[in-house]
Tab-separated table of C-alpha atoms in Angstrom:
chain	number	residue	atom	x	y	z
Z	1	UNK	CA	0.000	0.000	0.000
Z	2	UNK	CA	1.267	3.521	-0.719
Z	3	UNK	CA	-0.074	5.997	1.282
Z	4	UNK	CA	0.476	10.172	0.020
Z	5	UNK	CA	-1.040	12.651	2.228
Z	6	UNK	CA	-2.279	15.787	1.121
Z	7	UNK	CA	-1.721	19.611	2.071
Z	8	UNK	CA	-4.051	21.855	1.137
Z	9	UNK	CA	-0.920	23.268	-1.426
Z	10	UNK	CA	-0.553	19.787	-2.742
Z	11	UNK	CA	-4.430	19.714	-3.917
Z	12	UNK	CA	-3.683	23.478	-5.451
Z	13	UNK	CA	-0.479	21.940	-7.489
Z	14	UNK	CA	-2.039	18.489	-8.737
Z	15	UNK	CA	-2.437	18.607	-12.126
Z	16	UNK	CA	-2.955	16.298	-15.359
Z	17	UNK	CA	-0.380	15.598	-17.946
Z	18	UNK	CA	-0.373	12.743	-20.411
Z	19	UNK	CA	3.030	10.950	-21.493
Z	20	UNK	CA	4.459	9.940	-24.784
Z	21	UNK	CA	7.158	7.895	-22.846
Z	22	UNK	CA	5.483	6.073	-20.557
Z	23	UNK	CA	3.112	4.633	-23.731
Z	24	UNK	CA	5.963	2.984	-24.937
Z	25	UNK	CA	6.842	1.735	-21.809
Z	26	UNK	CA	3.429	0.156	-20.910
Z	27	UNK	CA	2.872	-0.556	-24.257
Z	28	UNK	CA	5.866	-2.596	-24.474
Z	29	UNK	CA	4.047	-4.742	-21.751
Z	30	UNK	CA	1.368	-5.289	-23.887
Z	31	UNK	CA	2.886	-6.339	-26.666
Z	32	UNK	CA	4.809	-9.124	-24.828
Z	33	UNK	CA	1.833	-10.315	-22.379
Z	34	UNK	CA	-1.174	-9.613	-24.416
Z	35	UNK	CA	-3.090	-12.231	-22.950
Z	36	UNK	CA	-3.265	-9.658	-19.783
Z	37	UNK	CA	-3.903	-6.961	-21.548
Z	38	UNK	CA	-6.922	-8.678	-23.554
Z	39	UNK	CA	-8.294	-4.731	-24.618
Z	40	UNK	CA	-4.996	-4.978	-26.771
Z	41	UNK	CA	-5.396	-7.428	-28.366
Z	42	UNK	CA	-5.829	-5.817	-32.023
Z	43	UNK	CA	-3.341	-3.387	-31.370
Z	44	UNK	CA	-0.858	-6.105	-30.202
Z	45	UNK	CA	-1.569	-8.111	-33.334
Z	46	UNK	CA	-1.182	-5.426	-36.073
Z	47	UNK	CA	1.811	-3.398	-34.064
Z	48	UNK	CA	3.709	-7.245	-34.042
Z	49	UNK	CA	3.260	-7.385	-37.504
Z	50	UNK	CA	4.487	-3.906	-38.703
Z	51	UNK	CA	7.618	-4.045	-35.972
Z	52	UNK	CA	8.339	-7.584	-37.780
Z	53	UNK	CA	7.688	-6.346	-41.369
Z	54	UNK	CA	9.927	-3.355	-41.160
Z	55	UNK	CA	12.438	-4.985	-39.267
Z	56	UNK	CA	12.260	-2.791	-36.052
Z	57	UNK	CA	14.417	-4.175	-33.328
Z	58	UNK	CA	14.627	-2.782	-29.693
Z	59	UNK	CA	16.519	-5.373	-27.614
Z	60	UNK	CA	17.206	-2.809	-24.732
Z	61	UNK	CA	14.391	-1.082	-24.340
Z	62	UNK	CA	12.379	-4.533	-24.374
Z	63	UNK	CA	15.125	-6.058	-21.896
Z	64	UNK	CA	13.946	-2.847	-19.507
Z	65	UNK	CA	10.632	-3.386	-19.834
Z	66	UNK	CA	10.217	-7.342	-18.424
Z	67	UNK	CA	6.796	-9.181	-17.705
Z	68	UNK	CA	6.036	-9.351	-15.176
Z	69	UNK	CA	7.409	-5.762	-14.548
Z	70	UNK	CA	8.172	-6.115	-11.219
Z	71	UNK	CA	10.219	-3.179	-11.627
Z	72	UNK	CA	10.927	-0.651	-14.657
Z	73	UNK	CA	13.971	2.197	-13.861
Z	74	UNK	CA	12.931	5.641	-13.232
Z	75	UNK	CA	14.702	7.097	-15.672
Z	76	UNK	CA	12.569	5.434	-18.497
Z	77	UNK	CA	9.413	6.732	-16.934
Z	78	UNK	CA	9.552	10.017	-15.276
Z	79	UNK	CA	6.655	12.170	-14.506
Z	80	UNK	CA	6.186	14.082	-16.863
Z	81	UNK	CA	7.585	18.152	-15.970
Z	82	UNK	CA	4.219	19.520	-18.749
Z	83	UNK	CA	0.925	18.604	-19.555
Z	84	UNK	CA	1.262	17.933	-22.903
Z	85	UNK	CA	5.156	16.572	-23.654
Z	86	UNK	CA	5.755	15.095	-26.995
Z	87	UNK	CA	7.936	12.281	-27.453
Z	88	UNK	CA	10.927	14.313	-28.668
Z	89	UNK	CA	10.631	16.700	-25.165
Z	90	UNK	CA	10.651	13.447	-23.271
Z	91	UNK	CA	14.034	11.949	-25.035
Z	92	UNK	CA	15.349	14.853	-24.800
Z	93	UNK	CA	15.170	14.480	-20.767
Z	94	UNK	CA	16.034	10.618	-20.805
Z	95	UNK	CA	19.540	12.136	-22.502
Z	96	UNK	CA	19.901	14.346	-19.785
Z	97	UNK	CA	20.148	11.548	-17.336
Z	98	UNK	CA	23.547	11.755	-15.484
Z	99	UNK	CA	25.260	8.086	-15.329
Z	100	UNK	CA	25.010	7.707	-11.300
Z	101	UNK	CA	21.244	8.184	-11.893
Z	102	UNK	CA	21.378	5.306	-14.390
Z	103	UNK	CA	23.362	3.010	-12.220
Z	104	UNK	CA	21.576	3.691	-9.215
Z	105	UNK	CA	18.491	2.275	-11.325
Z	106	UNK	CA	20.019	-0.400	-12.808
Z	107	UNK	CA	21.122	-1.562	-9.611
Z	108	UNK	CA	17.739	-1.927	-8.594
Z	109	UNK	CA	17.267	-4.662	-11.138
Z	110	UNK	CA	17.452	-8.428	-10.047
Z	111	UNK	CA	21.096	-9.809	-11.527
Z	112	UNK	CA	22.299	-10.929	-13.690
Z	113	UNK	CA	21.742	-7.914	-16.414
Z	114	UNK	CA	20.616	-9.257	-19.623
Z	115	UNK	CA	23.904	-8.131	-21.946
Z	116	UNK	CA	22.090	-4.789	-23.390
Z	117	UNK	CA	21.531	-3.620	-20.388
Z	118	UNK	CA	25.205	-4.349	-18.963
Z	119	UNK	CA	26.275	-2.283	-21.820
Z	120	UNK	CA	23.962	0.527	-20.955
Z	121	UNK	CA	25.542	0.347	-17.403
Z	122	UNK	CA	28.713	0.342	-18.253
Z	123	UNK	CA	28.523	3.286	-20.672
Z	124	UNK	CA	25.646	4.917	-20.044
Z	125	UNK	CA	25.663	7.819	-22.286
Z	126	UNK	CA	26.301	5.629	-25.319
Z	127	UNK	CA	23.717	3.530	-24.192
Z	128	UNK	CA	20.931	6.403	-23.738
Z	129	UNK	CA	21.531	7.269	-26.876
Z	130	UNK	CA	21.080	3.232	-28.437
Z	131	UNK	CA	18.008	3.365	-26.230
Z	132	UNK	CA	16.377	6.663	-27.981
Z	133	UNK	CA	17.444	5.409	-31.093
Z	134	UNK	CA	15.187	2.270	-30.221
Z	135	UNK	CA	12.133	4.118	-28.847
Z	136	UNK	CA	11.559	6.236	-31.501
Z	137	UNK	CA	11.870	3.479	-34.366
Z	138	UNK	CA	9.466	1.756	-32.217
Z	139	UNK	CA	7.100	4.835	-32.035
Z	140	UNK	CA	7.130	5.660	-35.151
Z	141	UNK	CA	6.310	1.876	-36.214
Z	142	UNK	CA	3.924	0.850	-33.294
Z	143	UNK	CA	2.247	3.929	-31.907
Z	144	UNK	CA	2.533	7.036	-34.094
Z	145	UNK	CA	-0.068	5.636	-36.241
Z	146	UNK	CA	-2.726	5.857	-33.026
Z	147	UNK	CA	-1.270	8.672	-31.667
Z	148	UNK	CA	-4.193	10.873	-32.763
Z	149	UNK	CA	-6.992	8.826	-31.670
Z	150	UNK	CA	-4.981	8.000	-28.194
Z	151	UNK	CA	-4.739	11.675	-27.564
Z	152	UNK	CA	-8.481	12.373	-28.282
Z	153	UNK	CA	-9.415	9.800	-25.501
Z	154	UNK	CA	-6.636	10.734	-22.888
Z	155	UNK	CA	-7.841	14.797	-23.509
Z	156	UNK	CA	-11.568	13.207	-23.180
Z	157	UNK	CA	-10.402	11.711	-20.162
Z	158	UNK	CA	-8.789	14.965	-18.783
Z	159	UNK	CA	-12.160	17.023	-19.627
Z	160	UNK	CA	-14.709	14.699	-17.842
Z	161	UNK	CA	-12.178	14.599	-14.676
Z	162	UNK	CA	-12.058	18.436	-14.492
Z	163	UNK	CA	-16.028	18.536	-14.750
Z	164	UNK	CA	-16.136	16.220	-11.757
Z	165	UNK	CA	-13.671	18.026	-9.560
Z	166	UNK	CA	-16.180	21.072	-10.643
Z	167	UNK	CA	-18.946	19.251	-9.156
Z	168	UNK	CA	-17.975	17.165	-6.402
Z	169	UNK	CA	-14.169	18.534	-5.887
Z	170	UNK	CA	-11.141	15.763	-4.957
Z	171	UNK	CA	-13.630	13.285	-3.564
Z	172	UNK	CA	-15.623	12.759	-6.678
Z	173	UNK	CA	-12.227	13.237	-8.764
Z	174	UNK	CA	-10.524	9.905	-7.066
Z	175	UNK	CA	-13.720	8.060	-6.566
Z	176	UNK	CA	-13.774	5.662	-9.874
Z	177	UNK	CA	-9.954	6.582	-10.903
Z	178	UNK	CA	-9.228	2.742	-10.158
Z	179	UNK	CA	-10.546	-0.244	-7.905
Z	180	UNK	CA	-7.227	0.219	-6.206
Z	181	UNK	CA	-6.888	3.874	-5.595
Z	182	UNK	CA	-8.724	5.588	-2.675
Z	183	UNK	CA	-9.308	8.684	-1.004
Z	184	UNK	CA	-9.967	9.782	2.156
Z	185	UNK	CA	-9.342	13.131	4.427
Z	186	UNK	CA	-6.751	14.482	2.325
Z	187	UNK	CA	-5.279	11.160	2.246
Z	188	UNK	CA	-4.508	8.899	-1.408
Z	189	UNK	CA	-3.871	5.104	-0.898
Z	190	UNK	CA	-2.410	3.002	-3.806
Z	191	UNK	CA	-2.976	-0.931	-3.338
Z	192	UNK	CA	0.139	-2.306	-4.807
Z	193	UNK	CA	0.689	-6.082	-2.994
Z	194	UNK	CA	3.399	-5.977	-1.090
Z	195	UNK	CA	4.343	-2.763	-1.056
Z	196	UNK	CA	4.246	-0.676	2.023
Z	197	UNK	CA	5.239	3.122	1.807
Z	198	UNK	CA	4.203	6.473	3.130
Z	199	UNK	CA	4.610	10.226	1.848
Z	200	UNK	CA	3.676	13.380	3.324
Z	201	UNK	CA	3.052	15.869	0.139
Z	202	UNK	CA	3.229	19.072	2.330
Z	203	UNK	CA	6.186	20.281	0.593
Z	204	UNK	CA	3.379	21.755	-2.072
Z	205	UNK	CA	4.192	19.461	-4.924
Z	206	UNK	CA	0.717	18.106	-5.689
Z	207	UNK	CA	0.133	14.481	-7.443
Z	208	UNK	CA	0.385	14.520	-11.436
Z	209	UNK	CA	-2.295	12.614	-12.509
Z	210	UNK	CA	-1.274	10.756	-15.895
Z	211	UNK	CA	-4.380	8.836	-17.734
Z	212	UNK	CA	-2.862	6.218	-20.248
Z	213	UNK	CA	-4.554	3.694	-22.691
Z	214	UNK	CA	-1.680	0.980	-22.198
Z	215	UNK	CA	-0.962	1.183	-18.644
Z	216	UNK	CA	-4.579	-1.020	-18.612
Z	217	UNK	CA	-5.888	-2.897	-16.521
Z	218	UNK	CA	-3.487	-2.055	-13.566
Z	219	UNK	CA	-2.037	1.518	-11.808
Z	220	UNK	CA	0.944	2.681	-11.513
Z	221	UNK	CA	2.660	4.872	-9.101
Z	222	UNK	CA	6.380	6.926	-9.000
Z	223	UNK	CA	7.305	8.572	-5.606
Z	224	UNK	CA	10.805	8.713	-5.057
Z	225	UNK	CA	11.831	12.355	-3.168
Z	226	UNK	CA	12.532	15.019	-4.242
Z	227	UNK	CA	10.719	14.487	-7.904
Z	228	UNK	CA	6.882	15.278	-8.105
Z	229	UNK	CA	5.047	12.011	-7.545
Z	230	UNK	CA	2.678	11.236	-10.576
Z	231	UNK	CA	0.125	8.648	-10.724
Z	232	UNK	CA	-0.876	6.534	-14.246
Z	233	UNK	CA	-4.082	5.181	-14.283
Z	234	UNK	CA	-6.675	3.682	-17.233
Z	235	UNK	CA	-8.460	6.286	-19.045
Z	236	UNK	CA	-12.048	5.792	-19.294
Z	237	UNK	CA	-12.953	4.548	-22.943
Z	238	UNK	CA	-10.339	2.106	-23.738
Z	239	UNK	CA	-12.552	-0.633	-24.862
Z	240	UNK	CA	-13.721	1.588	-27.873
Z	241	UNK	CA	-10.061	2.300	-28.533
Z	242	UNK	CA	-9.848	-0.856	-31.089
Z	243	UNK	CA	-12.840	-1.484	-32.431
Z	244	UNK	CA	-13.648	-2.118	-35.933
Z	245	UNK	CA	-17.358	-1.444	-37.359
Z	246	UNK	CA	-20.686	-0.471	-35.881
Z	247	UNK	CA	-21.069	-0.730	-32.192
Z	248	UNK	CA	-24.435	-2.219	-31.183
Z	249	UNK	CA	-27.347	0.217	-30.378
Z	250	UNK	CA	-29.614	-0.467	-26.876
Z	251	UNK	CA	-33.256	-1.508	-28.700
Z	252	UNK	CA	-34.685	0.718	-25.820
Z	253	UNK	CA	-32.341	4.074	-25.965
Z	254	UNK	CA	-33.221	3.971	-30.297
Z	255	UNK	CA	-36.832	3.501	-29.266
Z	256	UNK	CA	-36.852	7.160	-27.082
Z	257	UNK	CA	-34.312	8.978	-28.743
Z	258	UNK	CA	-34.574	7.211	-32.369
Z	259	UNK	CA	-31.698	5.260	-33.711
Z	260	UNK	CA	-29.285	7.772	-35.180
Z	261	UNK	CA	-28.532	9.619	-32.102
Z	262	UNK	CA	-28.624	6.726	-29.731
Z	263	UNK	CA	-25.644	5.421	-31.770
Z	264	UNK	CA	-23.824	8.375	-32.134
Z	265	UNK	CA	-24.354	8.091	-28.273
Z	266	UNK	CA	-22.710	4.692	-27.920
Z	267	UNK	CA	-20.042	5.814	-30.331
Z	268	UNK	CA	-19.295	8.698	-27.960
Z	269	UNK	CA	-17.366	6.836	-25.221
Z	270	UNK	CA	-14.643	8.357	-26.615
Z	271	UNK	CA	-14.259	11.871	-27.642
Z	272	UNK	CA	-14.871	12.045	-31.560
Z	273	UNK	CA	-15.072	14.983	-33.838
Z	274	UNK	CA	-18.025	15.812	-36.117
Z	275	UNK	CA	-16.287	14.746	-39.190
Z	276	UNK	CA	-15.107	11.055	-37.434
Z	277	UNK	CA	-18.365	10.568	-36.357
Z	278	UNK	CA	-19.855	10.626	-39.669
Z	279	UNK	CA	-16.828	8.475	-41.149
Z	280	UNK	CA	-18.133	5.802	-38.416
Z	281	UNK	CA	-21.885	5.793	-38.606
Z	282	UNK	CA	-22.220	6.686	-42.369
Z	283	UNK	CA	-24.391	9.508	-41.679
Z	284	UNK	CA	-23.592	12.966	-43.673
Z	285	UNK	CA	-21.684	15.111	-42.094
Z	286	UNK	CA	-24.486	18.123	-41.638
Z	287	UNK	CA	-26.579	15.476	-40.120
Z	288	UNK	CA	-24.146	14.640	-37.993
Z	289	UNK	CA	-23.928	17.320	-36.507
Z	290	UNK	CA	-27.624	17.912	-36.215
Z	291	UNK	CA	-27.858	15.050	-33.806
Z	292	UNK	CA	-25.234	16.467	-31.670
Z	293	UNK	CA	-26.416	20.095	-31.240
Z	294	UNK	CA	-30.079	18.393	-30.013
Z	295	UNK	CA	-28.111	15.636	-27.849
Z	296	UNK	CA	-25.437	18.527	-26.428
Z	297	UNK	CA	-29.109	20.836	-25.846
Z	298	UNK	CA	-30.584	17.694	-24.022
Z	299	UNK	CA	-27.521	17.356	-21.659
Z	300	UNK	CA	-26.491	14.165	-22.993
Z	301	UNK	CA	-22.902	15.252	-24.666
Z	302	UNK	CA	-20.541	18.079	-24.134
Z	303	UNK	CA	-18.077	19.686	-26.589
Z	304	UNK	CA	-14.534	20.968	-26.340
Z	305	UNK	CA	-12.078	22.414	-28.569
Z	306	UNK	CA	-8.936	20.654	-29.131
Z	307	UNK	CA	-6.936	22.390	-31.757
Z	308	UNK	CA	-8.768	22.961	-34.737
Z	309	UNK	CA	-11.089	20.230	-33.686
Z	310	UNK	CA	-13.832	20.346	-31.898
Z	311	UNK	CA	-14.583	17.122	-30.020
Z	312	UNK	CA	-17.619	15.411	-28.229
Z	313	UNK	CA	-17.671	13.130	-25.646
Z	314	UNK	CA	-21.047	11.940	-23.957
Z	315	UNK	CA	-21.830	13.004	-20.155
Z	316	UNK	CA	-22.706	10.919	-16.693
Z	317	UNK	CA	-26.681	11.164	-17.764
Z	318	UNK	CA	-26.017	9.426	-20.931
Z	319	UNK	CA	-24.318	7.282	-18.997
Z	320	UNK	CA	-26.863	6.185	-17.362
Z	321	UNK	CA	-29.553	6.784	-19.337
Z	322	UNK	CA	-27.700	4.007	-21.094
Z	323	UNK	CA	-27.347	1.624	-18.350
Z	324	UNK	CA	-23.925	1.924	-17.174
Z	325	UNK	CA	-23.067	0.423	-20.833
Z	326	UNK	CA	-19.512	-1.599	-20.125
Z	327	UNK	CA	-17.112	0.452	-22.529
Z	328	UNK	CA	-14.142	0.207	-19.973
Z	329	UNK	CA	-14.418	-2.872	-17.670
Z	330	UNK	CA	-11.535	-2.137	-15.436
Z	331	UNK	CA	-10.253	-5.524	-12.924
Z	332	UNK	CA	-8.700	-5.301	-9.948
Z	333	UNK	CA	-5.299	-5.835	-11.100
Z	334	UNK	CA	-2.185	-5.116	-9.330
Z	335	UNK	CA	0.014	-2.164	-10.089
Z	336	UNK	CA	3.345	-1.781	-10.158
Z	337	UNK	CA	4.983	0.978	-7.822
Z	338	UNK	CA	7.728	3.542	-8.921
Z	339	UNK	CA	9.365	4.292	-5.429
């Protein structure tokens, strides 16, 4: 259990980011235990295909990323110092890394050292480099082709948090963040078996909050002093993430609010512009958009702008006015701490 108490300067510097880097990382998991990460599946699939088609090899980076990840060094997955890094900003820091950090991580890893990661010990800066070299031919192959569809649901995720830390403030923010994470009187407890730590946050540091797709179906946690401790959790919405074709359409939710907007409903688990929504139900784009200025009217979707988009996402009543439909079945898994 980690345990992170809360000042009231803490809860004024928490803040959301979302992380290139640590995409990779969990992603990397994925790929080589998909049958844990069953919401992957397709993604596992096609990204092991192009990696093996063009040839992409990234025998470090995999040999610091093991399954089980019992532990992954801090260096590859900092908290991220923005709320919107790109991969480049985050390389750039992994450079920066002086060698005693590096060792001091490495150390932490059970022995013997698989050979590319001796190497990276015993020259680090050479090795950093190798290593960026290997995440971004593995981005570019595996991830950049989501990236834009990832970010939609991560900023998605980011919105409907904010709107329920308008409502109900930190309570209602931590409340469904993960089956293992609770909140209580300014206190934040972490369930990762067979871990036992404590942190008091009064310094005025705050909690990042970090939603990821890959990082499914378990939590994970970094909180080693003096960095800012971040937390990386599911995003809500990962189950539509994948899918291919029509999803299906509640008989009863068509009957009341007829069957075009009740699907543009379903299809909104995610956030989705006007112009994707109409590539995915068929509908023209004008009617489209239509549907969503009666839905948005009726309180059943909200809107934000995100660039030049402008993106929907459905809200808590058409949640439940479609019966707590299960886009993001989240198990109690365990999560791995970063202490």
């Amino acid at each position: 259990m980690l345990t992170l108490e809360f000042s009231a300067g803490d809860l004024a510097r928490s803040r959301f980011a979302r992380s290139p880097l640590w995409e990779v990382v969990t992603s990397i998991e994925s790929l080589k235990d998909p049958g844990r990460h069953a919401l992957h599946l397709a993604w596992a699939r096609d990204a092991g295909e192009r990696l093996a088609r063009d040839r992409v090899r990234f025998p470090l980076l995999a040999a610091l990323v093991p399954v089980p990840a019992a532990y992954v060094p801090d260096f590859l997955t900092p908290v991220p110092e923005s709320g919107e890094p790109t991969l480049d900003d985050e390389i750039d820091r992994l450079l920066r890394t002086g060698p005693e950090a590096v060792r001091a991580d490495l150390d932490r890893i059970s022995t013997p050292l698989p050979r590319a990661v001796a190497e990276l010990y015993e020259a680090p800066a050479r090795g950093l480099a190798r290593l960026a070299d290997e995440i971004r031919a593995y981005w570019e192959t595996a991830l950049a082709p989501h990236w834009p569809r990832i970010v939609r649901l991560l900023d998605g995720e980011i919105l409907r948090r904010g709107r329920l830390i308008a409502r109900g403030g930190t309570e209602a923010l931590f409340a469904d963040l993960h089956p293992s994470v609770g909140w209580d009187n300014g206190i934040l407890r972490v369930a990762h078996p067979g871990y036992e730590a404590s942190r008091a946050l009064n310094g005025g540091q705050g909690l990042v909050l970090v939603p990821s797709v890959f990082v499914w179906p378990g939590v994970f946690s970094q909180s080693t002093p003096p960095n800012q401790p971040g937390l990386v959790y599911p995003a809500r919405g990962i189950g539509t993430l994948w899918e291919r074709g029509r999803v299906p359409v509640p008989e009863a939710v068509a009957g009341v609010l007829g069957r075009s907007r009740a699907l543009l409903l379903m299809e909104l688990g995610a956030p989705a512009s006007t112009t994707e929504l109409a590539e995915r139900t068929g509908m023209p784009t004008p009617t489209v958009s239509h549907h969503l200025t009666a839905l948005r009217a009726a309180g059943l979707t909200v809107s934000h702008r995100a660039g030049r988009s402008v993106l929907y996402l459905r809200t808590e009543l058409a949640e439940r006015l479609l019966g707590g439909h299960p886009e993001n079945s989240l198990s109690v898994a365990p999560g791995l701490p970063r202490v």
